[in-house]
Coordinates of C-alpha atoms in Angstrom, one line a residue:
Chain A
X1 CA 59.8 -51.0 -26.7
X2 CA 57.1 -51.2 -24.2
X3 CA 57.6 -52.5 -20.7
X4 CA 54.6 -53.2 -18.5
X5 CA 55.4 -53.7 -14.8
X6 CA 53.4 -54.4 -11.7
X7 CA 55.1 -53.7 -8.3
X8 CA 53.1 -55.2 -5.4
X9 CA 53.6 -55.5 -1.7
X10 CA 52.7 -53.9 1.6
X11 CA 52.0 -50.3 2.2
X12 CA 55.2 -48.8 3.7
X13 CA 57.6 -50.9 1.7
X14 CA 58.1 -48.1 -0.8
X15 CA 56.2 -49.8 -3.6
X16 CA 54.7 -46.6 -4.9
X17 CA 57.9 -44.6 -4.7
X18 CA 59.9 -47.3 -6.4
X19 CA 57.4 -47.1 -9.3
X20 CA 57.7 -43.3 -9.3
X21 CA 61.5 -43.5 -9.5
X22 CA 61.2 -45.9 -12.4
X23 CA 58.7 -43.7 -14.2
X24 CA 60.9 -40.7 -13.7
X25 CA 63.9 -42.6 -15.1
X26 CA 61.9 -43.3 -18.3
X27 CA 61.1 -39.5 -18.6
X28 CA 64.9 -38.9 -18.3
X29 CA 65.5 -40.9 -21.4
X30 CA 62.6 -39.3 -23.3
X31 CA 60.2 -42.1 -23.0
X32 CA 56.4 -42.1 -22.4
X33 CA 55.5 -43.3 -18.9
X34 CA 52.4 -44.0 -16.8
X35 CA 52.1 -44.8 -13.1
X36 CA 48.8 -46.1 -11.9
X37 CA 48.5 -46.9 -8.2
X38 CA 46.0 -49.0 -6.2
X39 CA 44.2 -46.4 -4.1
X40 CA 41.6 -46.6 -1.4
X41 CA 40.5 -49.5 0.8
X42 CA 43.1 -51.9 -0.7
X43 CA 45.9 -49.6 0.4
X44 CA 44.3 -48.9 3.8
X45 CA 44.0 -52.6 4.4
X46 CA 47.7 -53.1 4.0
X47 CA 48.5 -54.1 0.4
X48 CA 49.7 -51.6 -2.2
X49 CA 50.5 -52.0 -5.8
X50 CA 51.4 -49.8 -8.8
X51 CA 51.4 -50.4 -12.6
X52 CA 54.3 -48.7 -14.4
X53 CA 54.4 -48.6 -18.1
X54 CA 57.6 -47.3 -19.9
X55 CA 57.3 -47.1 -23.7
X56 CA 58.7 -45.5 -26.8
X57 CA 55.1 -44.9 -28.0
X58 CA 52.1 -43.1 -26.7
X59 CA 50.6 -45.2 -23.9
X60 CA 47.1 -46.4 -24.6
X61 CA 45.6 -48.1 -21.5
X62 CA 47.3 -47.3 -18.1
X63 CA 45.3 -50.1 -16.5
X64 CA 46.4 -53.6 -17.3
X65 CA 45.6 -57.1 -16.4
X66 CA 48.8 -58.8 -17.6
X67 CA 52.4 -57.7 -17.3
X68 CA 55.9 -58.2 -18.7
X69 CA 57.4 -58.0 -15.2
X70 CA 55.9 -58.6 -11.8
X71 CA 57.9 -57.4 -8.8
X72 CA 56.3 -59.2 -5.8
X73 CA 57.1 -58.3 -2.2
X74 CA 54.5 -60.3 -0.1
X75 CA 52.5 -63.5 -0.2
X76 CA 49.2 -61.8 -0.9
X77 CA 50.7 -60.2 -4.0
X78 CA 52.2 -63.5 -5.1
X79 CA 48.8 -65.1 -4.9
X80 CA 47.3 -62.3 -6.9
X81 CA 49.9 -61.5 -9.5
X82 CA 51.9 -64.7 -10.3
X83 CA 49.3 -65.6 -12.9
X84 CA 49.2 -62.1 -14.4
X85 CA 52.7 -62.4 -15.8
X86 CA 52.7 -62.9 -19.5
X87 CA 54.2 -66.2 -20.8
X88 CA 57.9 -65.5 -21.2
X89 CA 57.7 -62.7 -18.8
X90 CA 59.7 -62.0 -15.6
X91 CA 58.8 -62.4 -11.9
X92 CA 61.1 -61.0 -9.3
X93 CA 60.4 -61.5 -5.6
X94 CA 61.8 -61.2 -2.2
X95 CA 61.6 -64.6 -0.4
X96 CA 61.2 -62.9 3.0
X97 CA 57.8 -63.8 4.3
X98 CA 56.9 -65.9 1.3
X99 CA 55.3 -69.2 2.2
X100 CA 54.4 -70.4 -1.3
X101 CA 57.1 -69.8 -4.0
X102 CA 56.3 -69.2 -7.6
X103 CA 55.2 -72.3 -9.5
X104 CA 55.0 -71.1 -13.1
X105 CA 57.5 -72.7 -15.5
X106 CA 56.7 -70.6 -18.6
X107 CA 58.3 -67.4 -17.0
X108 CA 61.7 -66.4 -15.7
X109 CA 61.8 -66.2 -11.9
X110 CA 64.4 -64.3 -9.9
X111 CA 64.9 -63.9 -6.2
X112 CA 66.3 -60.9 -4.4
X113 CA 66.8 -61.0 -0.6
X114 CA 66.3 -57.2 -0.4
X115 CA 64.8 -57.1 3.1
X116 CA 67.8 -59.0 4.5
X117 CA 70.3 -56.9 2.5
X118 CA 68.7 -53.6 3.6
X119 CA 68.8 -54.8 7.2
X120 CA 72.5 -55.7 6.8
X121 CA 73.1 -52.2 5.4
X122 CA 71.5 -50.8 8.6
X123 CA 68.9 -48.9 6.6
X124 CA 65.6 -50.8 6.2
X125 CA 64.2 -47.9 4.3
X126 CA 66.4 -48.5 1.2
X127 CA 64.7 -51.9 0.8
X128 CA 62.8 -50.7 -2.2
X129 CA 66.0 -49.5 -3.8
X130 CA 67.7 -52.8 -3.5
X131 CA 64.7 -54.3 -5.2
X132 CA 64.9 -51.7 -7.9
X133 CA 68.6 -52.6 -8.5
X134 CA 67.6 -56.3 -8.9
X135 CA 65.0 -55.3 -11.5
X136 CA 67.6 -53.1 -13.4
X137 CA 69.9 -56.1 -13.5
X138 CA 67.3 -58.4 -15.0
X139 CA 65.8 -55.8 -17.3
X140 CA 68.3 -53.1 -18.1
X141 CA 65.8 -51.0 -20.0
X142 CA 66.6 -47.7 -18.2
X143 CA 70.2 -46.6 -17.9
X144 CA 71.7 -46.2 -14.4
X145 CA 72.5 -42.5 -14.8
X146 CA 68.9 -41.9 -15.8
X147 CA 67.8 -43.8 -12.7
X148 CA 70.0 -41.6 -10.5
X149 CA 68.5 -38.5 -12.2
X150 CA 65.0 -40.0 -11.7
X151 CA 65.8 -40.6 -8.1
X152 CA 66.9 -37.0 -7.6
X153 CA 63.7 -35.8 -9.3
X154 CA 61.4 -37.8 -7.2
X155 CA 63.1 -37.3 -3.8
X156 CA 62.3 -33.9 -2.2
X157 CA 65.3 -31.7 -1.9
X158 CA 65.4 -32.1 1.9
X159 CA 66.3 -35.7 1.4
X160 CA 69.0 -35.2 -1.2
X161 CA 71.7 -36.0 1.4
X162 CA 70.3 -39.6 1.2
X163 CA 71.0 -39.9 -2.5
X164 CA 74.4 -41.7 -2.1
X165 CA 73.0 -44.4 0.3
X166 CA 70.0 -45.0 -2.2
X167 CA 72.5 -45.3 -5.0
X168 CA 74.5 -47.8 -3.0
X169 CA 71.4 -49.8 -2.3
X170 CA 70.5 -50.0 -6.0
X171 CA 74.1 -51.2 -6.8
X172 CA 73.8 -53.9 -4.0
X173 CA 70.6 -55.0 -5.7
X174 CA 72.3 -55.4 -9.0
X175 CA 74.8 -57.7 -7.3
X176 CA 72.5 -59.9 -5.3
X177 CA 69.6 -60.7 -7.5
X178 CA 69.7 -64.3 -8.7
X179 CA 67.7 -66.7 -10.9
X180 CA 65.4 -68.9 -8.9
X181 CA 65.3 -72.6 -9.9
X182 CA 62.6 -74.8 -8.5
X183 CA 63.8 -78.0 -7.0
Chain B
X1 CA 63.3 -22.2 -23.7
X2 CA 62.4 -25.9 -23.2
X3 CA 59.2 -26.5 -21.2
X4 CA 59.4 -27.9 -17.8
X5 CA 58.6 -31.7 -17.5
X6 CA 57.2 -33.3 -14.4
X7 CA 55.8 -36.6 -13.3
X8 CA 52.5 -35.7 -11.7
X9 CA 49.2 -37.1 -10.6
X10 CA 46.2 -35.8 -12.5
X11 CA 44.9 -34.2 -9.3
X12 CA 48.3 -32.5 -8.8
X13 CA 48.5 -31.4 -12.4
X14 CA 45.2 -29.5 -12.3
X15 CA 46.2 -27.8 -9.0
X16 CA 49.5 -26.7 -10.5
X17 CA 47.6 -25.5 -13.6
X18 CA 45.3 -23.4 -11.4
X19 CA 48.3 -21.5 -9.9
X20 CA 49.8 -21.0 -13.3
X21 CA 46.6 -19.9 -15.0
X22 CA 46.1 -17.0 -12.6
X23 CA 43.2 -18.5 -10.8
X24 CA 42.1 -16.1 -7.9
X25 CA 40.4 -18.7 -5.6
X26 CA 39.9 -22.3 -4.9
X27 CA 37.2 -23.3 -2.4
X28 CA 37.1 -27.0 -1.7
X29 CA 36.0 -29.8 0.6
X30 CA 37.9 -33.1 0.7
X31 CA 36.6 -36.3 -0.8
X32 CA 38.4 -39.3 -2.3
X33 CA 39.6 -39.7 -5.1
X34 CA 40.4 -36.0 -5.5
X35 CA 41.7 -34.8 -2.1
X36 CA 45.2 -34.3 -3.6
X37 CA 43.9 -31.2 -5.4
X38 CA 43.5 -29.2 -2.2
X39 CA 46.5 -31.0 -0.5
X40 CA 48.8 -30.0 -3.4
X41 CA 47.5 -26.4 -3.4
X42 CA 48.0 -26.0 0.3
X43 CA 51.5 -27.5 0.1
X44 CA 52.4 -25.1 -2.7
X45 CA 51.5 -22.0 -0.7
X46 CA 49.8 -20.3 -3.6
X47 CA 49.2 -17.2 -1.6
X48 CA 53.0 -16.6 -1.9
X49 CA 53.3 -17.9 -5.5
X50 CA 50.5 -16.0 -7.1
X51 CA 48.3 -14.5 -4.5
X52 CA 45.7 -17.2 -5.1
X53 CA 43.4 -18.0 -2.1
X54 CA 42.9 -21.6 -1.1
X55 CA 40.2 -22.2 1.4
X56 CA 38.7 -25.4 2.8
X57 CA 35.0 -24.5 3.1
X58 CA 32.7 -26.0 5.8
X59 CA 30.8 -28.1 3.1
X60 CA 30.4 -28.5 -0.6
X61 CA 27.3 -26.3 -0.5
X62 CA 29.5 -23.5 1.1
X63 CA 32.2 -23.8 -1.5
X64 CA 29.9 -23.5 -4.5
X65 CA 28.3 -20.4 -3.0
X66 CA 31.7 -18.9 -2.3
X67 CA 32.4 -19.4 -6.0
X68 CA 29.1 -17.7 -6.8
X69 CA 30.3 -14.7 -4.8
X70 CA 33.8 -14.6 -6.2
X71 CA 32.7 -15.1 -9.8
X72 CA 30.2 -12.3 -9.4
X73 CA 33.1 -10.1 -8.6
X74 CA 34.8 -11.1 -11.8
X75 CA 37.3 -13.4 -10.1
X76 CA 38.6 -16.7 -11.5
X77 CA 37.1 -19.2 -9.0
X78 CA 37.1 -22.9 -9.0
X79 CA 36.4 -26.0 -6.9
X80 CA 36.9 -29.7 -7.2
X81 CA 35.1 -32.7 -5.7
X82 CA 34.0 -36.2 -6.5
X83 CA 30.5 -37.4 -7.4
X84 CA 28.5 -37.1 -4.0
X85 CA 30.2 -33.7 -3.4
X86 CA 29.2 -32.4 -6.9
X87 CA 25.7 -33.5 -6.2
X88 CA 25.6 -31.2 -3.2
X89 CA 26.7 -28.3 -5.4
X90 CA 23.9 -28.6 -7.9
X91 CA 21.7 -25.8 -6.5
X92 CA 24.5 -23.4 -6.5
X93 CA 25.6 -24.4 -10.0
X94 CA 22.1 -23.7 -11.3
X95 CA 22.2 -20.2 -9.7
X96 CA 25.6 -19.5 -11.3
X97 CA 24.3 -20.7 -14.7
X98 CA 21.2 -18.5 -14.2
X99 CA 23.2 -15.5 -13.2
X100 CA 25.5 -16.2 -16.2
X101 CA 28.8 -16.3 -14.3
X102 CA 32.0 -18.1 -15.3
X103 CA 33.7 -20.6 -13.1
X104 CA 35.3 -24.0 -13.3
X105 CA 34.5 -27.3 -11.5
X106 CA 36.4 -30.5 -11.5
X107 CA 34.6 -33.8 -10.9
X108 CA 36.9 -36.7 -10.3
X109 CA 34.1 -39.2 -10.6
X110 CA 33.7 -42.2 -8.4
X111 CA 31.2 -45.1 -8.6
X112 CA 27.7 -44.4 -7.4
X113 CA 24.8 -44.1 -6.8
X114 CA 24.9 -42.8 -3.3
X115 CA 28.2 -42.9 -1.5
X116 CA 29.1 -45.8 -3.8
X117 CA 32.8 -46.6 -4.2
X118 CA 35.9 -44.5 -4.5
X119 CA 37.0 -46.4 -7.6
X120 CA 36.8 -44.7 -11.0
X121 CA 33.5 -44.4 -12.8
X122 CA 31.8 -42.3 -15.6
X123 CA 28.3 -42.4 -14.2
X124 CA 28.0 -38.6 -13.9
X125 CA 27.7 -37.9 -17.6
X126 CA 24.0 -37.0 -17.4
X127 CA 24.5 -34.8 -14.4
X128 CA 27.3 -32.9 -16.1
X129 CA 26.0 -32.6 -19.6
X130 CA 22.3 -32.2 -19.2
X131 CA 22.3 -29.5 -16.5
X132 CA 22.4 -31.4 -13.2
X133 CA 20.5 -28.9 -11.2
X134 CA 17.1 -27.3 -11.8
X135 CA 16.2 -25.2 -14.8
X136 CA 17.2 -25.0 -18.5
X137 CA 21.0 -24.9 -18.5
X138 CA 24.1 -26.7 -19.6
X139 CA 27.6 -26.9 -18.3
X140 CA 30.4 -26.7 -20.8
X141 CA 31.9 -30.1 -20.1
X142 CA 35.4 -31.2 -21.0
X143 CA 36.7 -34.7 -20.5
X144 CA 40.5 -35.1 -20.0
X145 CA 41.9 -38.6 -20.9
X146 CA 45.5 -38.0 -19.7
X147 CA 47.3 -36.1 -16.9
X148 CA 48.5 -33.6 -19.5
X149 CA 44.9 -32.8 -20.4
X150 CA 44.0 -32.4 -16.7
X151 CA 46.6 -29.7 -16.8
X152 CA 45.7 -28.2 -20.2
X153 CA 41.9 -28.2 -19.7
X154 CA 41.9 -26.1 -16.7
X155 CA 43.0 -23.0 -18.6
X156 CA 40.8 -23.9 -21.6
X157 CA 37.8 -24.3 -19.3
X158 CA 38.3 -20.9 -17.8
X159 CA 38.6 -19.3 -21.2
X160 CA 35.4 -21.0 -22.4
X161 CA 33.6 -20.2 -19.2
X162 CA 34.6 -16.5 -19.4
X163 CA 33.8 -16.2 -23.1
X164 CA 30.3 -17.5 -22.7
X165 CA 29.7 -16.5 -19.0
X166 CA 28.8 -20.0 -18.1
X167 CA 30.1 -22.6 -15.7
X168 CA 32.5 -25.2 -17.1
X169 CA 32.9 -28.7 -15.8
X170 CA 36.0 -30.8 -16.1
X171 CA 34.7 -34.4 -16.0
X172 CA 37.5 -36.7 -15.0
X173 CA 37.5 -39.9 -13.0
X174 CA 39.4 -41.7 -10.2
X175 CA 41.9 -43.2 -12.6
X176 CA 43.0 -40.0 -14.3
X177 CA 43.0 -38.2 -11.0
X178 CA 45.2 -40.8 -9.3
X179 CA 47.6 -41.8 -12.1
X180 CA 50.9 -40.1 -12.8
X181 CA 52.1 -39.2 -16.2
X182 CA 54.5 -36.8 -17.8
X183 CA 53.3 -33.2 -17.8
X184 CA 54.6 -30.3 -19.8
X185 CA 54.2 -27.1 -17.8
X186 CA 53.9 -23.7 -19.3
X187 CA 55.0 -20.3 -17.8
X188 CA 52.6 -18.9 -15.2
X189 CA 50.4 -15.9 -16.0
X190 CA 49.4 -13.3 -13.4
X191 CA 46.0 -13.0 -11.9
X192 CA 43.9 -10.3 -13.4
X193 CA 44.3 -6.8 -11.8
X194 CA 41.3 -4.9 -10.6
X195 CA 41.6 -2.7 -13.8
X196 CA 41.7 -5.8 -16.1
X197 CA 38.6 -7.2 -14.4
X198 CA 36.7 -4.0 -14.9
X199 CA 37.8 -3.9 -18.5
X200 CA 37.2 -7.6 -19.3
X201 CA 34.1 -8.1 -17.3
X202 CA 31.9 -5.0 -17.5
X203 CA 29.1 -7.0 -15.9
X204 CA 31.0 -7.8 -12.7
X205 CA 30.2 -6.3 -9.4
X206 CA 33.5 -4.4 -9.1
X207 CA 32.2 -1.4 -7.0
X208 CA 29.9 1.1 -8.7
X209 CA 32.0 4.2 -9.6
X210 CA 31.1 5.9 -12.9
X211 CA 28.5 3.5 -14.2
X212 CA 25.1 2.0 -13.6
X213 CA 25.1 -0.6 -10.8
X214 CA 25.6 -4.2 -11.8
X215 CA 23.3 -6.7 -10.2
X216 CA 24.2 -10.4 -10.0
X217 CA 21.1 -12.4 -9.6
X218 CA 19.2 -15.4 -11.0
X219 CA 15.9 -14.1 -9.8
X220 CA 13.3 -12.6 -12.2
X221 CA 9.7 -12.8 -11.1
X222 CA 8.3 -11.3 -14.3
X223 CA 7.8 -14.4 -16.6
X224 CA 8.1 -12.4 -19.8
X225 CA 11.5 -11.2 -18.6
X226 CA 12.5 -14.6 -17.4
X227 CA 11.6 -16.1 -20.7
X228 CA 13.8 -13.5 -22.4
X229 CA 16.7 -14.4 -20.1
X230 CA 16.1 -18.1 -21.0
X231 CA 16.1 -17.2 -24.7
X232 CA 19.4 -15.3 -24.3
X233 CA 21.0 -18.3 -22.5
X234 CA 19.7 -20.7 -25.2
X235 CA 21.2 -18.5 -27.9
X236 CA 24.5 -18.8 -26.2
X237 CA 24.2 -22.6 -26.1
X238 CA 23.5 -22.7 -29.8
X239 CA 26.6 -20.7 -30.4
X240 CA 28.6 -23.0 -28.1
X241 CA 27.3 -26.1 -30.0
X242 CA 28.3 -24.4 -33.3
X243 CA 31.8 -23.3 -32.4
X244 CA 33.2 -25.2 -29.4
X245 CA 33.0 -28.9 -30.3
X246 CA 36.2 -30.7 -29.7
X247 CA 37.1 -34.3 -30.3
X248 CA 40.0 -36.6 -31.3
X249 CA 39.9 -39.3 -33.9
X250 CA 42.1 -42.3 -33.7
X251 CA 42.4 -44.4 -36.9
X252 CA 39.1 -43.2 -38.2
X253 CA 40.0 -42.6 -41.9
X254 CA 39.3 -46.1 -43.1
X255 CA 37.2 -47.3 -40.2
X256 CA 34.3 -49.7 -40.9
X257 CA 33.4 -49.7 -37.2
X258 CA 33.6 -47.0 -34.6
X259 CA 34.1 -46.8 -30.8
X260 CA 33.0 -43.7 -29.0
X261 CA 34.6 -43.2 -25.6
X262 CA 36.0 -40.4 -23.4
X263 CA 38.3 -40.1 -20.5
X264 CA 39.7 -43.4 -19.1
X265 CA 37.4 -45.5 -21.4
X266 CA 39.0 -43.8 -24.4
X267 CA 42.4 -45.0 -23.2
X268 CA 41.1 -48.5 -22.9
X269 CA 39.5 -48.2 -26.4
X270 CA 42.9 -47.2 -27.9
X271 CA 44.1 -50.6 -26.9
X272 CA 41.0 -52.2 -28.4
X273 CA 41.6 -50.4 -31.7
X274 CA 45.1 -51.9 -31.8
X275 CA 43.8 -55.4 -31.0
X276 CA 41.1 -55.1 -33.7
X277 CA 43.6 -53.8 -36.3
X278 CA 45.9 -56.8 -35.5
X279 CA 42.9 -59.0 -36.4
X280 CA 42.2 -57.1 -39.6
X281 CA 39.1 -55.4 -38.3
X282 CA 39.1 -51.7 -39.4
X283 CA 38.1 -50.1 -36.1
X284 CA 38.4 -46.5 -35.2
X285 CA 37.9 -44.4 -32.1
X286 CA 36.2 -41.1 -31.8
X287 CA 37.0 -39.5 -28.4
X288 CA 34.7 -36.6 -27.5
X289 CA 36.8 -34.0 -25.7
X290 CA 33.8 -31.8 -25.1
X291 CA 30.9 -33.8 -23.9
X292 CA 28.7 -30.7 -24.0
X293 CA 28.8 -29.6 -26.8
X294 CA 28.7 -33.2 -28.1
X295 CA 30.4 -34.0 -31.4
X296 CA 27.0 -35.2 -32.9
X297 CA 27.7 -33.8 -36.4
X298 CA 31.0 -35.6 -36.6
X299 CA 29.4 -39.0 -35.7
X300 CA 26.5 -38.4 -38.1
X301 CA 29.0 -37.6 -40.9
X302 CA 31.0 -40.8 -40.1
X303 CA 28.0 -43.1 -40.2
X304 CA 26.8 -41.5 -43.4
X305 CA 30.2 -42.0 -45.0
X306 CA 31.3 -45.6 -44.2
X307 CA 31.0 -46.7 -40.6
X308 CA 28.7 -49.7 -40.3
X309 CA 28.3 -50.0 -36.6
X310 CA 29.1 -48.0 -33.4
X311 CA 29.8 -49.0 -29.8
X312 CA 29.7 -46.4 -27.0
X313 CA 32.1 -47.6 -24.3
X314 CA 31.5 -46.1 -20.8
X315 CA 32.1 -46.8 -17.2
X316 CA 28.4 -46.5 -16.6
X317 CA 25.3 -48.5 -17.4
X318 CA 24.8 -46.4 -20.6
X319 CA 24.5 -42.6 -20.5
X320 CA 26.5 -41.1 -23.4
X321 CA 24.9 -43.8 -25.6
X322 CA 21.8 -41.7 -25.7
X323 CA 23.7 -38.8 -27.4
X324 CA 25.5 -41.3 -29.7
X325 CA 22.1 -42.8 -30.7
X326 CA 20.7 -39.3 -31.4
X327 CA 23.7 -38.6 -33.6
X328 CA 23.6 -42.0 -35.4
X329 CA 19.8 -41.5 -35.8
X330 CA 19.0 -45.2 -36.6
X331 CA 21.4 -45.2 -39.7
X332 CA 23.5 -48.1 -38.3
X333 CA 23.4 -50.3 -35.2
X334 CA 24.7 -48.4 -32.1
X335 CA 25.1 -50.1 -28.8
X336 CA 26.4 -49.5 -25.3
X337 CA 29.1 -51.5 -23.6
X338 CA 30.1 -50.7 -20.1
X339 CA 31.3 -51.8 -16.6
X340 CA 30.3 -49.7 -13.6
X341 CA 30.4 -49.3 -9.9
X342 CA 34.2 -48.8 -10.0
X343 CA 34.9 -51.7 -12.4
X344 CA 36.9 -51.1 -15.6
X345 CA 36.1 -52.7 -18.9
X346 CA 38.9 -54.7 -20.5
X347 CA 40.1 -53.9 -24.1
X348 CA 39.6 -57.5 -25.0
X349 CA 36.0 -57.6 -23.8
X350 CA 35.2 -54.5 -25.7
X351 CA 36.4 -56.1 -28.9
X352 CA 34.5 -59.3 -28.1
X353 CA 31.3 -57.2 -27.7
X354 CA 31.9 -55.4 -31.0
X355 CA 32.4 -58.7 -32.8
X356 CA 29.4 -60.5 -31.2
X357 CA 26.8 -57.6 -30.9
X358 CA 27.6 -55.4 -33.9
X359 CA 29.6 -57.3 -36.5
X360 CA 27.9 -60.7 -35.9
X361 CA 24.5 -59.2 -35.2

């Protein structure tokens, strides 16, 4: 099994840390992982993305141009990465701020209202964990207990009191993700 | 006991390796894409963990000369920078090579020339393997292609540098520095004690007690003596070329065609090998781990045996290809394929190049 994922959105949305938690979860279940961020002017200008690969085999190239799954969190990223999803692949996006919804018909598309949900929870910062939950529902490749272990590993100890609220956010994500059908 | 596993950036892995390998001092100056090395070191408080000194120098020129001083005293000293910063260090490096001192440098290469771009590149191959500064010298150059190797090569580089009393360069790039992968960490070793330094490095300036004084210098005005110094250094390089070549072969046993690539390019080429094999093309990859000494003999043996064509894949306009061509020595076609200035070649395009320029040509 090899899963190649791009997570893309604004800097500050927790794109990179979501990727890190996912990668750590892979390590927790003895898989090979890589995490390749965009760095530099791109990030400084506002958009951030990270490529995460989880595989049973040694990972060849950590740099990819097509993906099994794209998790898209702003319009710029939609414009850039919708076409990069492999045919038959998965696109998950938060409709918040999206002006042009995905148009491809050869991929599975899911919506997750994570920004809204995080706001309802009173914790905007767990936005990325709601998204992660949605991904885990659509692609249950890493087990939930490994995700929790991964979360624990990637959060500095001084934030460990926030583990329960992050876990709750992931579980909300599992519940609210839904398939998007074009009208 | 099971080894500790961590998800780390290449830049963080090498910093952690430095603390665990008993490095005495890191003198650095920030530059993207390697600033995490000093950031991580500072955050880790190595002065508490191992007694290691981490100092932000006033410039790259200062940091390399701080290394010159520390290495002269038999200390394990290192720095890291990215391309323009490494250029600033060349004078100091030449002096260190001339004075025959061990030290380790990390270059997390970005696209050039000039200030260039902060994206990954491999355009500093010539600078690293052919000397870089003035005078007849080489840096022992290792090229990691994973975060684990960023970690492992720090220790190996110090061991080689100390064995041959010559600076070693870890030639990485922005991708390997910035990406995270799984790293297996080993147990820390202590820094050398003063007694161990005196014992291991009788040449070091450790304070003249009951011996002749040691002089650390790269200056010798008598040409006859200077020639002798050069002969000694060259003898050392012949030994390094004989004994220290390292490489990895991927699917080379039955290969009709060969890719030669290091670092990030080698990772891309692994994918190209898969794509080629799916199409029934018997393609292999030779990944030089040491760029100096270069695995010339291995390449020569392979083209004499069965390989019918070679492509050197680099994120440069063609530097390592010169060493590949010397090794191939005209026996079979050998061409360069590359992207540069921060662009990254795609595995598909590499295969296309092989099919059009080597197999079809």
